[in-house]
Amino acid sequence: MTTEIRGMYWEDFEVGATVTTPSRTITSTDIVNFACLSGDFNEVHTNWEYCKTTPFQEPIAHGPLVYAVAAGLQYASGINDGTLIALLQIDAWRMLVPVKHGDTFHVELEVLSKKETSKPDKGTVRLKRKFVRHDGTLLQEMDVTMLYKRRP
């Protein structure tokens, strides 16, 4: 049985090109489940009464939760399917706006650069990841370096 690869190989990435992922809505259940998974029960994520005393007025999503959802959206876009080898590095991760229950966002992936490696079957791609809310607000951004397969 052969599995069809639908992901992008290193050669398919063009510097300056942008890939936009599907969108997903963060729910209260996501926030609570992430608190349980991570053990991070900080009141700003889990205590409605406490949050009423903060500028947020309600629990906000954990930054790493939003990152994890963004990684899933990148996978859902298809570009990693069968071609991604590894996440190598994250630089300049900035959390700009709190994410709340009901916020829907997508990820814009701009190709910043790409490099051959010493192995002819692999190459690195540096992407600017922008997490963009449904109203156009930039929520988080980071630069990531990923290792992709090269065409056989």
mmCIF file of C-alpha atoms in Angstrom:
data_model
loop_
_atom_site.group_PDB
_atom_site.id
_atom_site.type_symbol
_atom_site.label_atom_id
_atom_site.label_comp_id
_atom_site.label_asym_id
_atom_site.label_seq_id
_atom_site.Cartn_x
_atom_site.Cartn_y
_atom_site.Cartn_z
ATOM 1 C CA MET A 1 0.000 0.000 0.000
ATOM 2 C CA THR A 2 1.384 3.403 -0.984
ATOM 3 C CA THR A 3 0.381 6.590 0.789
ATOM 4 C CA GLU A 4 0.084 9.641 -1.438
ATOM 5 C CA ILE A 5 2.122 12.592 -0.188
ATOM 6 C CA ARG A 6 0.207 15.866 -0.394
ATOM 7 C CA GLY A 7 2.715 18.010 1.492
ATOM 8 C CA MET A 8 5.132 20.534 0.081
ATOM 9 C CA TYR A 9 8.693 19.475 -0.547
ATOM 10 C CA TRP A 10 11.580 21.882 0.106
ATOM 11 C CA GLU A 11 11.691 22.734 -3.602
ATOM 12 C CA ASP A 12 8.024 23.796 -3.555
ATOM 13 C CA PHE A 13 8.587 26.682 -1.131
ATOM 14 C CA GLU A 14 9.173 30.062 -2.781
ATOM 15 C CA VAL A 15 10.651 32.933 -0.781
ATOM 16 C CA GLY A 16 7.973 35.611 -0.372
ATOM 17 C CA ALA A 17 5.050 33.240 -0.956
ATOM 18 C CA THR A 18 2.326 32.947 1.708
ATOM 19 C CA VAL A 19 0.191 29.947 2.643
ATOM 20 C CA THR A 20 -3.050 30.585 4.553
ATOM 21 C CA THR A 21 -4.441 27.802 6.727
ATOM 22 C CA PRO A 22 -8.055 26.966 7.511
ATOM 23 C CA SER A 23 -9.537 28.660 10.614
ATOM 24 C CA ARG A 24 -10.511 27.358 14.039
ATOM 25 C CA THR A 25 -12.435 28.797 16.989
ATOM 26 C CA ILE A 26 -11.019 28.621 20.508
ATOM 27 C CA THR A 27 -13.624 27.445 23.023
ATOM 28 C CA SER A 28 -13.875 27.470 26.813
ATOM 29 C CA THR A 29 -13.521 23.706 26.637
ATOM 30 C CA ASP A 30 -10.177 24.108 24.828
ATOM 31 C CA ILE A 31 -8.933 26.411 27.603
ATOM 32 C CA VAL A 32 -10.051 24.083 30.400
ATOM 33 C CA ASN A 33 -8.690 20.985 28.641
ATOM 34 C CA PHE A 34 -5.326 22.668 28.089
ATOM 35 C CA ALA A 35 -5.179 23.641 31.771
ATOM 36 C CA CYS A 36 -5.807 19.993 32.679
ATOM 37 C CA LEU A 37 -3.264 18.706 30.151
ATOM 38 C CA SER A 38 -0.518 21.160 31.099
ATOM 39 C CA GLY A 39 -1.265 21.538 34.804
ATOM 40 C CA ASP A 40 -1.318 25.329 34.330
ATOM 41 C CA PHE A 41 -4.324 26.361 36.399
ATOM 42 C CA ASN A 42 -3.278 30.018 36.627
ATOM 43 C CA GLU A 43 -6.385 31.981 37.557
ATOM 44 C CA VAL A 44 -6.164 34.144 34.445
ATOM 45 C CA HIS A 45 -7.044 30.974 32.499
ATOM 46 C CA THR A 46 -9.476 29.246 34.855
ATOM 47 C CA ASN A 47 -11.204 31.565 37.333
ATOM 48 C CA TRP A 48 -14.070 33.655 35.948
ATOM 49 C CA GLU A 49 -14.480 35.694 39.134
ATOM 50 C CA TYR A 50 -10.792 36.536 39.298
ATOM 51 C CA CYS A 51 -10.776 37.439 35.598
ATOM 52 C CA LYS A 52 -13.536 40.004 36.172
ATOM 53 C CA THR A 53 -10.905 41.982 38.114
ATOM 54 C CA THR A 54 -8.456 41.928 35.172
ATOM 55 C CA PRO A 55 -8.449 43.911 31.935
ATOM 56 C CA PHE A 56 -9.526 40.697 30.142
ATOM 57 C CA GLN A 57 -12.853 40.345 32.031
ATOM 58 C CA GLU A 58 -12.900 36.599 31.272
ATOM 59 C CA PRO A 59 -10.449 33.683 31.105
ATOM 60 C CA ILE A 60 -7.906 33.880 28.300
ATOM 61 C CA ALA A 61 -6.290 31.043 26.378
ATOM 62 C CA HIS A 62 -2.804 29.913 27.319
ATOM 63 C CA GLY A 63 -0.218 31.163 24.813
ATOM 64 C CA PRO A 64 1.055 27.613 24.189
ATOM 65 C CA LEU A 65 -2.550 26.460 23.581
ATOM 66 C CA VAL A 66 -2.853 28.981 20.764
ATOM 67 C CA TYR A 67 0.526 27.826 19.426
ATOM 68 C CA ALA A 68 -0.623 24.192 19.503
ATOM 69 C CA VAL A 69 -3.827 25.002 17.615
ATOM 70 C CA ALA A 70 -1.772 26.948 15.062
ATOM 71 C CA ALA A 71 0.461 23.915 14.556
ATOM 72 C CA GLY A 72 -2.664 21.829 13.916
ATOM 73 C CA LEU A 73 -3.916 24.408 11.426
ATOM 74 C CA GLN A 74 -0.579 24.281 9.605
ATOM 75 C CA TYR A 75 -0.958 20.500 9.391
ATOM 76 C CA ALA A 76 -4.582 20.909 8.214
ATOM 77 C CA SER A 77 -3.353 23.115 5.364
ATOM 78 C CA GLY A 78 -1.658 20.017 3.926
ATOM 79 C CA ILE A 79 1.814 21.483 3.508
ATOM 80 C CA ASN A 80 3.401 19.204 6.136
ATOM 81 C CA ASP A 81 1.658 15.986 5.153
ATOM 82 C CA GLY A 82 4.376 13.431 4.448
ATOM 83 C CA THR A 83 7.147 16.014 3.901
ATOM 84 C CA LEU A 84 7.847 17.687 7.251
ATOM 85 C CA ILE A 85 10.727 16.109 9.148
ATOM 86 C CA ALA A 86 11.117 18.387 12.185
ATOM 87 C CA LEU A 87 10.549 21.742 13.816
ATOM 88 C CA LEU A 88 14.092 22.997 14.423
ATOM 89 C CA GLN A 89 13.723 26.436 15.956
ATOM 90 C CA ILE A 90 11.302 29.142 17.102
ATOM 91 C CA ASP A 91 12.456 32.758 17.215
ATOM 92 C CA ALA A 92 10.808 36.036 18.207
ATOM 93 C CA TRP A 93 7.568 34.482 19.532
ATOM 94 C CA ARG A 94 5.380 37.421 20.452
ATOM 95 C CA MET A 95 1.978 37.241 22.087
ATOM 96 C CA LEU A 96 0.328 40.507 21.081
ATOM 97 C CA VAL A 97 -3.359 40.195 22.011
ATOM 98 C CA PRO A 98 -5.087 37.824 24.441
ATOM 99 C CA VAL A 99 -7.128 35.042 22.859
ATOM 100 C CA LYS A 100 -10.555 34.443 24.369
ATOM 101 C CA HIS A 101 -13.361 31.911 24.076
ATOM 102 C CA GLY A 102 -15.047 32.503 20.720
ATOM 103 C CA ASP A 103 -12.001 33.904 18.909
ATOM 104 C CA THR A 104 -11.575 32.347 15.489
ATOM 105 C CA PHE A 105 -8.180 32.558 13.851
ATOM 106 C CA HIS A 106 -6.107 31.271 10.964
ATOM 107 C CA VAL A 107 -2.370 31.226 10.334
ATOM 108 C CA GLU A 108 -0.516 32.998 7.560
ATOM 109 C CA LEU A 109 2.812 31.367 6.734
ATOM 110 C CA GLU A 110 5.209 33.569 4.789
ATOM 111 C CA VAL A 111 8.338 31.925 3.414
ATOM 112 C CA LEU A 112 11.274 34.035 4.628
ATOM 113 C CA SER A 113 14.160 31.891 3.409
ATOM 114 C CA LYS A 114 15.258 28.367 2.611
ATOM 115 C CA LYS A 115 18.604 26.618 2.744
ATOM 116 C CA GLU A 116 20.046 23.392 1.499
ATOM 117 C CA THR A 117 21.554 21.150 4.143
ATOM 118 C CA SER A 118 24.605 18.918 3.907
ATOM 119 C CA LYS A 119 22.189 16.039 3.201
ATOM 120 C CA PRO A 120 20.785 16.035 -0.337
ATOM 121 C CA ASP A 121 17.398 14.701 0.809
ATOM 122 C CA LYS A 122 16.621 17.535 3.294
ATOM 123 C CA GLY A 123 16.390 21.329 3.398
ATOM 124 C CA THR A 124 15.360 24.007 5.882
ATOM 125 C CA VAL A 125 12.568 26.532 5.427
ATOM 126 C CA ARG A 126 12.211 29.624 7.621
ATOM 127 C CA LEU A 127 8.617 30.819 7.940
ATOM 128 C CA LYS A 128 6.985 33.847 9.531
ATOM 129 C CA ARG A 129 3.895 32.498 11.304
ATOM 130 C CA LYS A 130 1.171 35.078 11.903
ATOM 131 C CA PHE A 131 -1.906 34.061 13.915
ATOM 132 C CA VAL A 132 -4.707 36.291 12.627
ATOM 133 C CA ARG A 133 -8.121 36.655 14.306
ATOM 134 C CA HIS A 134 -11.308 36.732 12.200
ATOM 135 C CA ASP A 135 -11.395 40.553 12.403
ATOM 136 C CA GLY A 136 -7.838 40.889 11.068
ATOM 137 C CA THR A 137 -6.161 41.433 14.463
ATOM 138 C CA LEU A 138 -2.679 39.932 14.753
ATOM 139 C CA LEU A 139 -2.740 37.708 17.867
ATOM 140 C CA GLN A 140 0.700 36.111 17.878
ATOM 141 C CA GLU A 141 3.672 35.883 15.561
ATOM 142 C CA MET A 142 6.956 34.021 15.394
ATOM 143 C CA ASP A 143 9.638 32.866 13.017
ATOM 144 C CA VAL A 144 10.026 29.095 12.736
ATOM 145 C CA THR A 145 12.670 27.023 11.026
ATOM 146 C CA MET A 146 11.492 23.647 9.799
ATOM 147 C CA LEU A 147 13.210 20.730 8.122
ATOM 148 C CA TYR A 148 11.489 19.351 5.015
ATOM 149 C CA LYS A 149 12.134 16.481 2.644
ATOM 150 C CA ARG A 150 13.528 17.273 -0.764
ATOM 151 C CA ARG A 151 12.057 15.685 -3.869
ATOM 152 C CA PRO A 152 13.362 12.165 -4.450
#
